[in-house]
Short mmCIF file of C-alpha atoms in Angstrom, two decimals:
data_model
loop_
_atom_site.label_atom_id
_atom_site.label_comp_id
_atom_site.label_asym_id
_atom_site.label_seq_id
_atom_site.Cartn_x
_atom_site.Cartn_y
_atom_site.Cartn_z
CA MET J 1 5.87 2.60 -13.48
CA ARG J 2 9.15 0.82 -13.13
CA ALA J 3 11.12 -1.31 -10.71
CA ALA J 4 12.64 0.72 -7.89
CA THR J 5 16.42 0.80 -7.69
CA ALA J 6 18.83 1.67 -4.92
CA ALA J 7 19.09 5.12 -6.52
CA ASP J 8 15.37 5.67 -5.77
CA GLN J 9 15.69 5.15 -2.03
CA GLY J 10 16.23 8.83 -1.24
CA ALA J 11 13.13 9.84 -3.20
CA VAL J 12 11.09 7.06 -1.62
CA TRP J 13 12.25 8.17 1.83
CA ASP J 14 11.18 11.73 1.00
CA ILE J 15 7.66 10.38 0.39
CA LEU J 16 7.58 7.90 3.30
CA HIS J 17 9.00 10.29 5.90
CA PRO J 18 6.05 12.71 6.24
CA VAL J 19 3.52 9.86 5.95
CA PHE J 20 5.15 7.79 8.68
CA ARG J 21 5.76 10.86 10.88
CA ALA J 22 2.09 11.87 10.66
CA GLY J 23 1.06 8.47 12.00
CA GLU J 24 -2.38 8.66 10.40
CA THR J 25 -2.27 5.94 7.72
CA TYR J 26 0.44 3.39 8.60
CA ALA J 27 0.91 1.35 11.76
CA ILE J 28 4.60 2.30 11.80
CA ASP J 29 6.49 3.99 14.62
CA PRO J 30 6.33 7.71 13.72
CA ALA J 31 9.92 8.08 14.96
CA ILE J 32 11.23 5.36 12.62
CA SER J 33 14.68 6.16 11.26
CA GLN J 34 15.39 6.54 7.57
CA ALA J 35 17.46 3.34 7.57
CA ASP J 36 14.70 1.35 9.30
CA ALA J 37 11.96 2.79 7.09
CA LEU J 38 13.86 1.90 3.93
CA ALA J 39 14.69 -1.56 5.31
CA TYR J 40 10.95 -2.05 5.90
CA TRP J 41 9.84 -0.76 2.47
CA PHE J 42 12.60 -2.50 0.50
CA GLY J 43 12.63 -5.59 2.76
CA PRO J 44 13.32 -9.15 1.68
CA GLY J 45 10.67 -10.72 -0.51
CA ARG J 46 9.19 -7.38 -1.58
CA GLU J 47 8.99 -6.27 -5.17
CA VAL J 48 9.19 -2.47 -5.00
CA ARG J 49 7.92 -0.28 -7.82
CA VAL J 50 7.90 3.48 -8.34
CA ALA J 51 5.58 5.78 -10.24
CA VAL J 52 7.67 8.31 -12.12
CA ASP J 53 6.80 11.39 -14.13
CA GLY J 54 9.56 13.35 -15.86
CA GLY J 55 12.17 11.61 -13.75
CA GLN J 56 10.44 12.54 -10.48
CA VAL J 57 9.25 9.74 -8.17
CA LEU J 58 5.59 10.46 -7.38
CA GLY J 59 4.80 7.30 -5.46
CA SER J 60 5.87 3.80 -4.62
CA TYR J 61 4.36 0.47 -3.78
CA TYR J 62 5.57 -2.96 -2.79
CA ILE J 63 4.05 -6.36 -3.35
CA ARG J 64 4.87 -9.48 -1.39
CA PRO J 65 3.28 -12.72 -0.24
CA ASN J 66 0.92 -12.00 2.64
CA ALA J 67 1.89 -15.22 4.39
CA GLU J 68 4.13 -18.21 3.84
CA GLY J 69 3.33 -21.81 2.96
CA GLY J 70 -0.33 -22.41 2.30
CA GLY J 71 -1.08 -18.66 2.39
CA ALA J 72 1.59 -17.58 -0.11
CA HIS J 73 -0.96 -17.38 -2.95
CA VAL J 74 -2.40 -14.19 -1.38
CA CYS J 75 -0.33 -11.04 -1.76
CA ASN J 76 -0.09 -7.93 0.34
CA CYS J 77 0.90 -4.46 -0.81
CA GLY J 78 1.81 -1.10 0.65
CA PHE J 79 1.26 2.17 -1.22
CA VAL J 80 2.51 5.70 -0.69
CA THR J 81 2.03 8.81 -2.81
CA ALA J 82 3.94 12.08 -2.59
CA ALA J 83 1.83 14.85 -1.07
CA ALA J 84 2.32 17.02 -4.18
CA ALA J 85 1.03 14.18 -6.40
CA GLN J 86 -2.16 13.39 -4.46
CA GLY J 87 -5.35 13.72 -6.44
CA ARG J 88 -3.56 13.09 -9.74
CA GLY J 89 -4.44 9.39 -10.09
CA VAL J 90 -1.03 8.12 -8.98
CA ALA J 91 -2.40 5.72 -6.35
CA ARG J 92 -5.06 4.46 -8.77
CA ALA J 93 -2.39 3.80 -11.44
CA MET J 94 -0.14 2.03 -8.94
CA LEU J 95 -3.04 -0.12 -7.75
CA ALA J 96 -4.00 -1.02 -11.33
CA GLU J 97 -0.45 -2.12 -12.05
CA ALA J 98 -0.17 -3.98 -8.74
CA LEU J 99 -3.37 -5.92 -9.43
CA ASP J 100 -2.12 -6.88 -12.90
CA ARG J 101 1.35 -7.83 -11.64
CA ALA J 102 -0.15 -9.86 -8.81
CA ALA J 103 -2.44 -11.80 -11.15
CA GLN J 104 0.38 -12.36 -13.66
CA SER J 105 2.62 -13.58 -10.82
CA GLY J 106 0.10 -16.25 -9.89
CA TYR J 107 -1.39 -14.67 -6.79
CA ARG J 108 -5.02 -15.62 -6.33
CA ALA J 109 -5.96 -12.67 -4.12
CA MET J 110 -4.73 -9.40 -2.65
CA GLN J 111 -5.24 -8.50 0.99
CA PHE J 112 -4.65 -5.37 3.02
CA ASN J 113 -4.19 -6.44 6.64
CA PHE J 114 -4.54 -3.16 8.54
CA VAL J 115 -6.24 -0.30 6.71
CA ILE J 116 -6.84 2.57 9.12
CA SER J 117 -10.58 3.27 8.83
CA THR J 118 -10.05 7.04 8.88
CA ASN J 119 -7.88 6.77 5.75
CA THR J 120 -11.00 7.28 3.63
CA ARG J 121 -9.10 8.02 0.42
CA ALA J 122 -7.51 4.57 0.54
CA VAL J 123 -10.68 2.81 1.72
CA ASP J 124 -12.70 4.41 -1.09
CA LEU J 125 -10.08 3.55 -3.72
CA TRP J 126 -9.80 -0.06 -2.56
CA LYS J 127 -13.62 -0.41 -2.58
CA THR J 128 -13.83 1.10 -6.08
CA ALA J 129 -11.30 -1.52 -7.20
CA GLY J 130 -13.45 -4.36 -5.88
CA PHE J 131 -11.99 -4.89 -2.42
CA GLU J 132 -14.37 -5.93 0.31
CA ILE J 133 -14.06 -5.34 4.01
CA ALA J 134 -13.40 -8.85 5.26
CA GLY J 135 -13.02 -7.79 8.86
CA ARG J 136 -13.12 -4.85 11.23
CA LEU J 137 -10.81 -4.57 14.21
CA PRO J 138 -12.59 -2.21 16.62
CA GLY J 139 -10.34 0.44 18.14
CA ALA J 140 -7.23 -1.37 16.91
CA TYR J 141 -5.32 1.77 15.94
CA LEU J 142 -4.42 4.75 18.09
CA HIS J 143 -4.77 7.66 15.67
CA PRO J 144 -2.73 10.72 16.76
CA VAL J 145 -5.70 13.07 16.33
CA GLN J 146 -8.88 10.97 16.46
CA GLY J 147 -7.93 8.54 19.21
CA TYR J 148 -8.74 4.85 18.92
CA VAL J 149 -10.18 4.04 15.50
CA ASP J 150 -10.97 0.82 13.68
CA ALA J 151 -8.61 -1.00 11.37
CA LEU J 152 -9.97 -2.88 8.38
CA VAL J 153 -8.92 -6.09 6.68
CA MET J 154 -9.68 -5.68 2.98
CA TYR J 155 -9.61 -8.49 0.43
CA ARG J 156 -10.05 -9.01 -3.28
CA SER J 157 -9.95 -12.22 -5.28
CA LEU J 158 -7.85 -12.15 -8.44
CA VAL J 159 -9.23 -15.41 -9.82
CA ALA J 160 -11.30 -15.52 -13.01
CA ASP J 161 -11.26 -11.82 -13.73
CA LYS J 162 -9.02 -9.28 -15.35
CA ALA J 163 -7.37 -7.56 -12.43
CA THR J 164 -8.01 -3.96 -13.52
CA GLU J 165 -11.58 -4.29 -14.87
CA LEU J 166 -13.00 -2.32 -11.95
CA LEU J 167 -10.52 0.54 -12.12
#
């Protein structure tokens, strides 16, 4: 894992593009342009990291405050893994690092605001890492194949524990 640089944007776009176009796991316009997708992923206040193996970017995540002011002690993250790297532990490794970085940065919790319930790989990983479903938004997401599905709010405290103990 390392900090993403401007030179990584093409590789990150190559990973984001099919994920956003599919419309199954992110509440992002499937027709989003490359410029807008990269502006979103690398937006202000986001620390962007990449998972690299042999010089190839296998995945990326960002971490940022979930809210401002009195809510800035809770972070939010977004994760994406290259299709060819799925099932190789890339997302798990990125999550482990993100939990550690969040705790070291003084965040007291991590929250995912809109996890598409049909994204079972992510839901299962987050649960394995100690996240709880804090809320369910019935029919909040229009899935391109399955129709209206629930979105989940998932939350994990980072206080008084080593962030990666559960991984």
